[in-house]
PDB file of C-alpha atoms and ligand atoms in Angstrom:
ATOM      1  CA  MET S   1     -15.191  -3.589  -0.087  1.00 71.00           C
ATOM      2  CA  VAL S   2     -11.511  -4.160   0.190  1.00 86.00           C
ATOM      3  CA  TYR S   3     -11.055  -1.275   2.630  1.00 95.00           C
ATOM      4  CA  TYR S   4     -14.087  -1.880   4.859  1.00 96.00           C
ATOM      5  CA  LEU S   5     -13.268  -3.994   7.898  1.00 96.00           C
ATOM      6  CA  ASN S   6     -15.859  -6.447   9.167  1.00 94.00           C
ATOM      7  CA  GLU S   7     -17.082  -6.699  12.747  1.00 95.00           C
ATOM      8  CA  VAL S   8     -14.540  -9.340  13.758  1.00 96.00           C
ATOM      9  CA  GLU S   9     -11.687  -7.273  12.320  1.00 96.00           C
ATOM     10  CA  HIS S  10     -12.853  -4.172  14.205  1.00 96.00           C
ATOM     11  CA  LYS S  11     -13.043  -6.200  17.431  1.00 97.00           C
ATOM     12  CA  TYR S  12      -9.518  -7.479  16.830  1.00 97.00           C
ATOM     13  CA  ILE S  13      -8.266  -3.913  16.482  1.00 97.00           C
ATOM     14  CA  VAL S  14     -10.109  -2.518  19.506  1.00 97.00           C
ATOM     15  CA  LEU S  15      -9.597  -5.393  21.931  1.00 97.00           C
ATOM     16  CA  ASN S  16      -6.262  -6.820  20.830  1.00 97.00           C
ATOM     17  CA  LEU S  17      -4.183  -4.538  18.638  1.00 97.00           C
ATOM     18  CA  ARG S  18      -4.816  -1.133  20.234  1.00 96.00           C
ATOM     19  CA  PRO S  19      -4.120  -2.362  23.814  1.00 97.00           C
ATOM     20  CA  ARG S  20      -0.871  -3.954  22.562  1.00 96.00           C
ATOM     21  CA  ILE S  21       0.095  -0.682  20.877  1.00 97.00           C
ATOM     22  CA  ARG S  22      -0.631   1.285  24.062  1.00 97.00           C
ATOM     23  CA  ALA S  23       1.469  -1.152  26.098  1.00 97.00           C
ATOM     24  CA  ASN S  24       4.379  -1.038  23.676  1.00 96.00           C
ATOM     25  CA  PRO S  25       4.350   2.347  21.903  1.00 97.00           C
ATOM     26  CA  VAL S  26       6.515   3.191  18.927  1.00 98.00           C
ATOM     27  CA  PRO S  27       9.794   4.860  20.037  1.00 98.00           C
ATOM     28  CA  GLU S  28       9.846   8.571  19.228  1.00 97.00           C
ATOM     29  CA  GLU S  29      12.968   8.295  17.030  1.00 98.00           C
ATOM     30  CA  LEU S  30      11.076   5.909  14.726  1.00 98.00           C
ATOM     31  CA  ARG S  31       8.206   8.283  14.070  1.00 98.00           C
ATOM     32  CA  GLY S  32       8.212   9.774  10.563  1.00 98.00           C
ATOM     33  CA  TRP S  33       8.255  13.339  11.899  1.00 98.00           C
ATOM     34  CA  ASN S  34      11.782  12.658  13.134  1.00 98.00           C
ATOM     35  CA  TRP S  35      12.993  12.313   9.522  1.00 98.00           C
ATOM     36  CA  HIS S  36      15.753  14.861  10.225  1.00 97.00           C
ATOM     37  CA  SER S  37      17.518  12.719  12.850  1.00 97.00           C
ATOM     38  CA  PRO S  38      19.080   9.243  12.761  1.00 96.00           C
ATOM     39  CA  PRO S  39      18.017   6.536  12.217  1.00 97.00           C
ATOM     40  CA  LEU S  40      15.299   7.949   9.946  1.00 98.00           C
ATOM     41  CA  LYS S  41      17.476  10.623   8.376  1.00 97.00           C
ATOM     42  CA  PRO S  42      18.514   9.280   4.945  1.00 95.00           C
ATOM     43  CA  TYR S  43      22.221   8.468   4.908  1.00 92.00           C
ATOM     44  CA  TYR S  44      22.583   9.023   1.148  1.00 93.00           C
ATOM     45  CA  ASP S  45      21.096  11.806  -0.942  1.00 93.00           C
ATOM     46  CA  ILE S  46      19.246   9.272  -3.091  1.00 95.00           C
ATOM     47  CA  LYS S  47      15.504   9.138  -3.723  1.00 96.00           C
ATOM     48  CA  LEU S  48      13.992   5.744  -4.457  1.00 96.00           C
ATOM     49  CA  PRO S  49      10.426   4.764  -5.344  1.00 95.00           C
ATOM     50  CA  MET S  50       8.574   3.009  -2.556  1.00 95.00           C
ATOM     51  CA  TYR S  51       8.128  -0.171  -4.593  1.00 93.00           C
ATOM     52  CA  LEU S  52      11.907  -0.570  -4.928  1.00 94.00           C
ATOM     53  CA  ILE S  53      12.557   0.047  -1.230  1.00 96.00           C
ATOM     54  CA  CYS S  54       9.913  -2.502  -0.275  1.00 94.00           C
ATOM     55  CA  SER S  55      10.511  -5.056  -3.025  1.00 90.00           C
ATOM     56  CA  THR S  56      11.674  -8.404  -1.668  1.00 87.00           C
ATOM     57  CA  TYR S  57      11.716 -10.178  -5.033  1.00 84.00           C
ATOM     58  CA  CYS S  58      15.483 -10.258  -5.306  1.00 93.00           C
ATOM     59  CA  LYS S  59      17.459 -11.292  -2.225  1.00 93.00           C
ATOM     60  CA  THR S  60      20.515  -9.277  -3.306  1.00 96.00           C
ATOM     61  CA  ALA S  61      18.424  -6.292  -4.494  1.00 96.00           C
ATOM     62  CA  ARG S  62      19.829  -6.585  -8.000  1.00 97.00           C
ATOM     63  CA  ASP S  63      16.430  -5.396  -9.259  1.00 95.00           C
ATOM     64  CA  VAL S  64      17.228  -1.986  -7.722  1.00 96.00           C
ATOM     65  CA  TYR S  65      20.622  -1.851  -9.436  1.00 97.00           C
ATOM     66  CA  LEU S  66      19.133  -2.858 -12.794  1.00 97.00           C
ATOM     67  CA  THR S  67      16.257  -0.380 -12.577  1.00 96.00           C
ATOM     68  CA  VAL S  68      18.031   2.705 -11.285  1.00 96.00           C
ATOM     69  CA  VAL S  69      21.677   2.347 -12.342  1.00 97.00           C
ATOM     70  CA  GLU S  70      21.406   0.317 -15.562  1.00 96.00           C
ATOM     71  CA  LYS S  71      17.972   1.786 -16.463  1.00 96.00           C
ATOM     72  CA  LYS S  72      16.733  -1.664 -17.519  1.00 94.00           C
ATOM     73  CA  LYS S  73      13.080  -2.491 -17.870  1.00 90.00           C
ATOM     74  CA  GLY S  74      11.716  -5.837 -16.755  1.00 90.00           C
ATOM     75  CA  GLU S  75       9.081  -7.867 -18.540  1.00 91.00           C
ATOM     76  CA  GLU S  76       5.552  -7.472 -17.249  1.00 88.00           C
ATOM     77  CA  ASP S  77       3.735 -10.773 -16.862  1.00 88.00           C
ATOM     78  CA  LEU S  78       0.008 -11.358 -16.458  1.00 91.00           C
ATOM     79  CA  ASN S  79       0.231 -11.091 -12.700  1.00 89.00           C
ATOM     80  CA  ILE S  80       1.742  -7.599 -12.842  1.00 90.00           C
ATOM     81  CA  ARG S  81      -0.920  -6.474 -15.322  1.00 93.00           C
ATOM     82  CA  LEU S  82      -3.611  -7.957 -13.092  1.00 94.00           C
ATOM     83  CA  GLY S  83      -2.218  -6.128 -10.065  1.00 93.00           C
ATOM     84  CA  ARG S  84      -2.204  -2.806 -11.876  1.00 93.00           C
ATOM     85  CA  ALA S  85      -5.756  -3.334 -13.178  1.00 95.00           C
ATOM     86  CA  VAL S  86      -7.067  -4.200  -9.698  1.00 95.00           C
ATOM     87  CA  HIS S  87      -5.461  -1.115  -8.146  1.00 95.00           C
ATOM     88  CA  GLU S  88      -6.868   1.157 -10.837  1.00 95.00           C
ATOM     89  CA  THR S  89     -10.313  -0.450 -10.599  1.00 96.00           C
ATOM     90  CA  VAL S  90     -10.635  -0.128  -6.823  1.00 96.00           C
ATOM     91  CA  ALA S  91      -9.478   3.497  -6.900  1.00 96.00           C
ATOM     92  CA  ARG S  92     -11.784   4.456  -9.765  1.00 97.00           C
ATOM     93  CA  ALA S  93     -14.797   2.681  -8.262  1.00 97.00           C
ATOM     94  CA  ILE S  94     -14.353   4.596  -4.989  1.00 97.00           C
ATOM     95  CA  ARG S  95     -13.941   7.895  -6.832  1.00 97.00           C
ATOM     96  CA  GLU S  96     -17.162   7.269  -8.796  1.00 97.00           C
ATOM     97  CA  ALA S  97     -18.979   6.120  -5.640  1.00 97.00           C
ATOM     98  CA  LYS S  98     -17.974   9.341  -3.877  1.00 97.00           C
ATOM     99  CA  LYS S  99     -19.654  11.209  -6.730  1.00 97.00           C
ATOM    100  CA  LEU S 100     -22.722   8.976  -6.067  1.00 97.00           C
ATOM    101  CA  ASN S 101     -22.271   7.631  -9.580  1.00 97.00           C
ATOM    102  CA  PHE S 102     -23.118   4.071  -8.506  1.00 96.00           C
ATOM    103  CA  ASN S 103     -24.121   2.983 -12.023  1.00 95.00           C
ATOM    104  CA  ALA S 104     -20.746   3.782 -13.562  1.00 96.00           C
ATOM    105  CA  LYS S 105     -19.027   0.978 -15.466  1.00 93.00           C
ATOM    106  CA  PRO S 106     -15.409  -0.162 -15.148  1.00 92.00           C
ATOM    107  CA  GLU S 107     -12.798   0.623 -17.787  1.00 88.00           C
ATOM    108  CA  ILE S 108     -11.519  -2.543 -19.437  1.00 87.00           C
ATOM    109  CA  LYS S 109      -8.081  -1.807 -20.867  1.00 84.00           C
ATOM    110  CA  ASP S 110      -6.827  -5.398 -20.977  1.00 87.00           C
ATOM    111  CA  GLU S 111      -9.172  -8.237 -21.950  1.00 87.00           C
ATOM    112  CA  ALA S 112      -6.985 -10.823 -20.204  1.00 88.00           C
ATOM    113  CA  VAL S 113      -8.030  -9.374 -16.828  1.00 92.00           C
ATOM    114  CA  GLU S 114     -11.613  -8.401 -17.708  1.00 93.00           C
ATOM    115  CA  ASP S 115     -13.362 -10.902 -15.407  1.00 93.00           C
ATOM    116  CA  ALA S 116     -11.242  -9.878 -12.418  1.00 95.00           C
ATOM    117  CA  VAL S 117     -11.849  -6.186 -13.084  1.00 96.00           C
ATOM    118  CA  ASN S 118     -15.618  -6.719 -13.253  1.00 95.00           C
ATOM    119  CA  MET S 119     -15.645  -8.679  -9.979  1.00 96.00           C
ATOM    120  CA  VAL S 120     -13.574  -6.062  -8.144  1.00 96.00           C
ATOM    121  CA  TRP S 121     -15.691  -3.240  -9.543  1.00 97.00           C
ATOM    122  CA  ASP S 122     -19.042  -4.799  -8.588  1.00 96.00           C
ATOM    123  CA  TYR S 123     -17.819  -5.721  -5.124  1.00 96.00           C
ATOM    124  CA  THR S 124     -16.361  -2.270  -4.403  1.00 97.00           C
ATOM    125  CA  MET S 125     -19.333  -0.363  -5.796  1.00 97.00           C
ATOM    126  CA  ALA S 126     -21.893  -2.495  -3.914  1.00 97.00           C
ATOM    127  CA  ALA S 127     -20.060  -2.030  -0.610  1.00 97.00           C
ATOM    128  CA  CYS S 128     -19.729   1.745  -1.063  1.00 97.00           C
ATOM    129  CA  LYS S 129     -23.385   2.110  -2.015  1.00 97.00           C
ATOM    130  CA  SER S 130     -24.492   0.025   0.955  1.00 97.00           C
ATOM    131  CA  ALA S 131     -22.324   2.046   3.371  1.00 97.00           C
ATOM    132  CA  PHE S 132     -23.606   5.318   1.919  1.00 97.00           C
ATOM    133  CA  LEU S 133     -27.290   4.322   2.139  1.00 97.00           C
ATOM    134  CA  LYS S 134     -26.842   2.992   5.675  1.00 96.00           C
ATOM    135  CA  ALA S 135     -25.149   6.208   6.863  1.00 97.00           C
ATOM    136  CA  LYS S 136     -27.755   8.346   5.120  1.00 96.00           C
ATOM    137  CA  ALA S 137     -30.624   6.489   6.807  1.00 96.00           C
ATOM    138  CA  GLU S 138     -28.970   6.651  10.225  1.00 95.00           C
ATOM    139  CA  GLN S 139     -28.157  10.385   9.971  1.00 93.00           C
ATOM    140  CA  PRO S 140     -31.175  11.952   8.233  1.00 89.00           C
ATOM    141  CA  TYR S 141     -30.074  15.517   9.078  1.00 94.00           C
ATOM    142  CA  ALA S 142     -26.487  15.141   7.874  1.00 95.00           C
ATOM    143  CA  SER S 143     -25.492  16.872   4.635  1.00 96.00           C
ATOM    144  CA  GLU S 144     -24.769  14.709   1.615  1.00 95.00           C
ATOM    145  CA  GLU S 145     -21.115  15.735   1.750  1.00 96.00           C
ATOM    146  CA  ASP S 146     -20.930  14.666   5.387  1.00 96.00           C
ATOM    147  CA  VAL S 147     -22.518  11.287   4.647  1.00 97.00           C
ATOM    148  CA  ILE S 148     -20.087  10.677   1.772  1.00 97.00           C
ATOM    149  CA  SER S 149     -17.009  11.550   3.812  1.00 96.00           C
ATOM    150  CA  THR S 150     -18.028   9.425   6.792  1.00 96.00           C
ATOM    151  CA  SER S 151     -19.370   6.406   4.887  1.00 97.00           C
ATOM    152  CA  MET S 152     -16.351   6.264   2.517  1.00 97.00           C
ATOM    153  CA  PRO S 153     -13.535   7.663   4.669  1.00 97.00           C
ATOM    154  CA  PHE S 154     -10.819   6.732   2.194  1.00 97.00           C
ATOM    155  CA  LEU S 155      -8.070   8.738   0.564  1.00 96.00           C
ATOM    156  CA  VAL S 156      -7.335   6.446  -2.383  1.00 96.00           C
ATOM    157  CA  GLU S 157      -4.135   6.600  -4.413  1.00 94.00           C
ATOM    158  CA  HIS S 158      -3.298   9.518  -2.160  1.00 93.00           C
ATOM    159  CA  ARG S 159      -0.275  11.354  -3.580  1.00 94.00           C
ATOM    160  CA  MET S 160       2.435  12.261  -1.107  1.00 95.00           C
ATOM    161  CA  ASP S 161       5.937  13.668  -1.224  1.00 95.00           C
ATOM    162  CA  GLY S 162       8.246  11.061   0.321  1.00 96.00           C
ATOM    163  CA  SER S 163      11.471  12.986  -0.211  1.00 95.00           C
ATOM    164  CA  LEU S 164      12.014  13.789   3.493  1.00 96.00           C
ATOM    165  CA  LEU S 165      12.564  10.059   4.018  1.00 97.00           C
ATOM    166  CA  GLY S 166      14.594   9.344   0.892  1.00 96.00           C
ATOM    167  CA  CYS S 167      11.631   8.248  -1.239  1.00 95.00           C
ATOM    168  CA  SER S 168      10.543   9.630  -4.573  1.00 87.00           C
ATOM    169  CA  GLY S 169       8.959  13.058  -4.650  1.00 79.00           C
ATOM    170  CA  ILE S 170       5.592  11.590  -5.548  1.00 85.00           C
ATOM    171  CA  ILE S 171       4.369   8.335  -4.111  1.00 91.00           C
ATOM    172  CA  ALA S 172       0.805   7.058  -3.907  1.00 93.00           C
ATOM    173  CA  VAL S 173      -0.550   5.171  -0.919  1.00 95.00           C
ATOM    174  CA  ASP S 174      -3.251   2.676  -1.964  1.00 95.00           C
ATOM    175  CA  CYS S 175      -5.611   3.919   0.734  1.00 97.00           C
ATOM    176  CA  TYR S 176      -5.554   5.840   3.989  1.00 97.00           C
ATOM    177  CA  ASP S 177      -8.678   5.513   6.144  1.00 97.00           C
ATOM    178  CA  TYR S 178      -8.679   8.883   7.913  1.00 96.00           C
ATOM    179  CA  LEU S 179     -11.457   8.012  10.383  1.00 96.00           C
ATOM    180  CA  HIS S 180      -9.860   4.826  11.711  1.00 95.00           C
ATOM    181  CA  ASN S 181      -6.285   5.929  11.053  1.00 96.00           C
ATOM    182  CA  ILE S 182      -5.301   2.807   9.111  1.00 97.00           C
ATOM    183  CA  VAL S 183      -3.022   2.624   6.094  1.00 98.00           C
ATOM    184  CA  PHE S 184      -3.885  -0.004   3.460  1.00 97.00           C
ATOM    185  CA  ASP S 185      -1.856  -1.784   0.823  1.00 95.00           C
ATOM    186  CA  VAL S 186      -3.457  -4.019  -1.803  1.00 95.00           C
ATOM    187  CA  LYS S 187      -1.678  -7.085  -3.167  1.00 93.00           C
ATOM    188  CA  VAL S 188      -2.805  -9.485  -5.850  1.00 91.00           C
ATOM    189  CA  SER S 189      -0.721 -12.278  -4.400  1.00 72.00           C
ATOM    190  CA  SER S 190      -0.312 -14.067  -1.110  1.00 61.00           C
ATOM    191  CA  THR S 191       3.082 -12.542  -0.324  1.00 64.00           C
ATOM    192  CA  SER S 192       3.360 -10.774   2.976  1.00 61.00           C
ATOM    193  CA  ALA S 193       4.096  -7.103   2.344  1.00 84.00           C
ATOM    194  CA  ARG S 194       4.136  -5.286   5.640  1.00 94.00           C
ATOM    195  CA  LEU S 195       7.096  -3.188   4.515  1.00 95.00           C
ATOM    196  CA  TYR S 196       4.797  -1.158   2.277  1.00 96.00           C
ATOM    197  CA  THR S 197       2.424  -0.155   5.055  1.00 97.00           C
ATOM    198  CA  ALA S 198       5.426   0.725   7.228  1.00 98.00           C
ATOM    199  CA  GLY S 199       6.834   2.956   4.486  1.00 97.00           C
ATOM    200  CA  TYR S 200       3.531   4.697   3.833  1.00 97.00           C
ATOM    201  CA  ALA S 201       2.904   5.215   7.562  1.00 98.00           C
ATOM    202  CA  LEU S 202       6.345   6.814   7.953  1.00 98.00           C
ATOM    203  CA  VAL S 203       5.703   9.160   5.019  1.00 97.00           C
ATOM    204  CA  ILE S 204       2.280  10.169   6.394  1.00 97.00           C
ATOM    205  CA  GLU S 205       3.887  10.848   9.767  1.00 98.00           C
ATOM    206  CA  SER S 206       6.680  12.882   8.146  1.00 97.00           C
ATOM    207  CA  LEU S 207       4.180  15.096   6.295  1.00 96.00           C
ATOM    208  CA  TYR S 208       1.180  15.431   8.582  1.00 96.00           C
ATOM    209  CA  GLU S 209       2.793  14.748  11.977  1.00 97.00           C
ATOM    210  CA  ILE S 210       0.089  12.343  13.109  1.00 96.00           C
ATOM    211  CA  PRO S 211       0.936   8.858  14.413  1.00 97.00           C
ATOM    212  CA  VAL S 212      -0.069   5.949  12.154  1.00 98.00           C
ATOM    213  CA  ASP S 213       0.196   2.693  14.068  1.00 98.00           C
ATOM    214  CA  ILE S 214      -1.990   0.254  12.145  1.00 98.00           C
ATOM    215  CA  GLY S 215      -1.496  -1.166   8.687  1.00 98.00           C
ATOM    216  CA  CYS S 216      -3.572  -3.603   6.703  1.00 97.00           C
ATOM    217  CA  THR S 217      -2.369  -5.605   3.737  1.00 96.00           C
ATOM    218  CA  VAL S 218      -5.315  -6.709   1.618  1.00 95.00           C
ATOM    219  CA  SER S 219      -4.576  -9.781  -0.523  1.00 94.00           C
ATOM    220  CA  ILE S 220      -6.952 -10.423  -3.395  1.00 94.00           C
ATOM    221  CA  SER S 221      -6.920 -13.662  -5.368  1.00 93.00           C
ATOM    222  CA  PHE S 222      -9.061 -14.965  -8.207  1.00 92.00           C
ATOM    223  CA  ARG S 223     -10.146 -18.466  -9.099  1.00 88.00           C
ATOM    224  CA  GLU S 224     -12.553 -19.062 -11.975  1.00 81.00           C
ATOM    225  CA  ASP S 225     -15.626 -16.921 -11.258  1.00 84.00           C
ATOM    226  CA  ARG S 226     -14.758 -16.105  -7.636  1.00 91.00           C
ATOM    227  CA  MET S 227     -12.504 -13.678  -5.903  1.00 93.00           C
ATOM    228  CA  SER S 228     -11.335 -14.003  -2.332  1.00 93.00           C
ATOM    229  CA  ILE S 229      -9.946 -11.416   0.027  1.00 94.00           C
ATOM    230  CA  THR S 230      -7.798 -11.837   3.115  1.00 93.00           C
ATOM    231  CA  LYS S 231      -6.543  -9.060   5.364  1.00 95.00           C
ATOM    232  CA  ASP S 232      -3.378  -8.903   7.411  1.00 95.00           C
ATOM    233  CA  ILE S 233      -4.023  -6.236  10.041  1.00 97.00           C
ATOM    234  CA  HIS S 234      -0.855  -5.382  11.917  1.00 97.00           C
ATOM    235  CA  PHE S 235       0.928  -3.027  14.269  1.00 98.00           C
ATOM    236  CA  ILE S 236       3.522  -0.917  12.446  1.00 98.00           C
ATOM    237  CA  ASP S 237       5.921  -1.437  15.295  1.00 97.00           C
ATOM    238  CA  ALA S 238       9.572  -0.597  15.938  1.00 98.00           C
ATOM    239  CA  ASN S 239      10.850  -3.770  14.241  1.00 97.00           C
ATOM    240  CA  LEU S 240       8.919  -3.127  11.062  1.00 97.00           C
ATOM    241  CA  ARG S 241      10.037   0.505  10.936  1.00 98.00           C
ATOM    242  CA  SER S 242      13.678  -0.475  11.527  1.00 98.00           C
ATOM    243  CA  TRP S 243      13.453  -3.095   8.794  1.00 97.00           C
ATOM    244  CA  TRP S 244      12.130  -0.461   6.338  1.00 97.00           C
ATOM    245  CA  ILE S 245      15.003   1.895   7.226  1.00 98.00           C
ATOM    246  CA  GLU S 246      17.540  -0.922   6.695  1.00 97.00           C
ATOM    247  CA  GLU S 247      16.075  -1.731   3.279  1.00 96.00           C
ATOM    248  CA  ARG S 248      16.068   1.942   2.268  1.00 97.00           C
ATOM    249  CA  ASP S 249      19.685   2.452   3.307  1.00 97.00           C
ATOM    250  CA  LYS S 250      20.908  -0.836   1.788  1.00 96.00           C
ATOM    251  CA  LYS S 251      19.280  -0.025  -1.554  1.00 97.00           C
ATOM    252  CA  ALA S 252      20.328   3.627  -1.526  1.00 97.00           C
ATOM    253  CA  GLU S 253      23.931   2.468  -1.003  1.00 97.00           C
ATOM    254  CA  ILE S 254      23.734   0.189  -4.066  1.00 97.00           C
ATOM    255  CA  VAL S 255      22.590   3.151  -6.159  1.00 97.00           C
ATOM    256  CA  TYR S 256      25.063   5.614  -4.633  1.00 97.00           C
ATOM    257  CA  GLU S 257      28.043   3.274  -5.097  1.00 96.00           C
ATOM    258  CA  GLN S 258      26.719   2.001  -8.450  1.00 96.00           C
ATOM    259  CA  THR S 259      27.882  -1.489  -7.543  1.00 93.00           C
ATOM    260  CA  ASP S 260      26.218  -4.570  -8.962  1.00 96.00           C
ATOM    261  CA  PRO S 261      25.264  -6.685  -5.917  1.00 97.00           C
ATOM    262  CA  GLY S 262      25.265  -9.883  -8.036  1.00 96.00           C
ATOM    263  CA  LYS S 263      22.681 -12.612  -8.212  1.00 96.00           C
ATOM    264  CA  PRO S 264      21.281 -14.586  -5.310  1.00 95.00           C
ATOM    265  CA  ASP S 265      21.643 -18.389  -5.170  1.00 94.00           C
ATOM    266  CA  GLU S 266      18.064 -18.706  -6.297  1.00 93.00           C
ATOM    267  CA  CYS S 267      16.038 -16.306  -8.396  1.00 94.00           C
ATOM    268  CA  ASN S 268      12.397 -15.649  -7.793  1.00 88.00           C
ATOM    269  CA  PRO S 269      10.477 -17.453 -10.580  1.00 87.00           C
ATOM    270  CA  ARG S 270       8.173 -14.433 -10.900  1.00 86.00           C
ATOM    271  CA  CYS S 271      10.915 -11.794 -11.063  1.00 91.00           C
ATOM    272  CA  MET S 272      10.396  -9.441 -14.006  1.00 92.00           C
ATOM    273  CA  PHE S 273      14.163  -9.275 -14.684  1.00 94.00           C
ATOM    274  CA  ARG S 274      14.638 -12.942 -15.521  1.00 91.00           C
ATOM    275  CA  ASN S 275      15.075 -11.949 -19.166  1.00 90.00           C
ATOM    276  CA  VAL S 276      17.973  -9.705 -18.141  1.00 93.00           C
ATOM    277  CA  CYS S 277      19.769 -11.813 -15.529  1.00 93.00           C
ATOM    278  CA  LEU S 278      19.272 -15.429 -16.623  1.00 83.00           C
TER     279      LEU S 278
HETATM  280  S1  LIG C 301      16.377 -12.347 -12.074  1.00 67.81           S
HETATM  281 FE1  LIG C 301      17.345 -13.005 -10.174  1.00 67.81          FE
HETATM  282  S2  LIG C 301      19.164 -11.719  -9.931  1.00 67.81           S
HETATM  283 FE2  LIG C 301      17.875 -10.763 -11.473  1.00 67.81          FE
HETATM  284  S3  LIG C 301      16.723  -9.273 -10.313  1.00 67.81           S
HETATM  285 FE3  LIG C 301      15.482 -11.136 -10.456  1.00 67.81          FE
HETATM  286  S4  LIG C 301      15.899 -12.328  -8.606  1.00 67.81           S
HETATM  287 FE4  LIG C 301      17.501 -10.750  -8.826  1.00 67.81          FE
END
């Protein structure tokens, strides 16, 4: 399943990533619980959705200006619809699996993405069922509730209030694995998106005051009747946190000043605002 790590990935975390984190810990001022002091304290009284803070589609951040100041709506292409369907499918499959409803069927809202939805559903359900049965067999005296919460230790689409850090009042992290303390972000593209995990980790730290050092970006792609998954497991280090703060402040300034930042030299061919800007 997209949020289960394999043996090699666990070894990488235990023998490579965690020792590096211990040797080079995150500075205290860059922990989310220090949201009330610089540099984490928001400079402007502006709340932005996480996807706009982390979006790197537009080099000048004109997408932020168009969305928040001009209230424009972009055009959704197939890729955006596919991304939404995959997110919804993974979350719903895990919710059904936690109810031990392993025979549930996916909801197909958009026929153009039906094959992808079925693949993601079957894969997620099979992995959850396997993990549940394995845990149940290994812990015959554990309660059913205990087996469910240890074999599927995922808060999916977990709603959080990001306002302490200048984010929207309600944001949803794709998944937080509370046993391994890893924050996940799912992408249906090959773009690197470590800013998202950094943002979610900071919000978790601001609310629950626990350190979140490891992020994992899960990239899912589809070709004909196959889907493939790659994972980018990373340390949410000082550089990544500082980069997220810079993006938040740069974009909050655009909204506060209501200034159009203009277009970059080159526009992203997949930008949803091409109908507005070009
Ligand atoms: S179309 Fe170009 S200028 Fe407009 S938001 Fe997209 S990347 Fe930016």
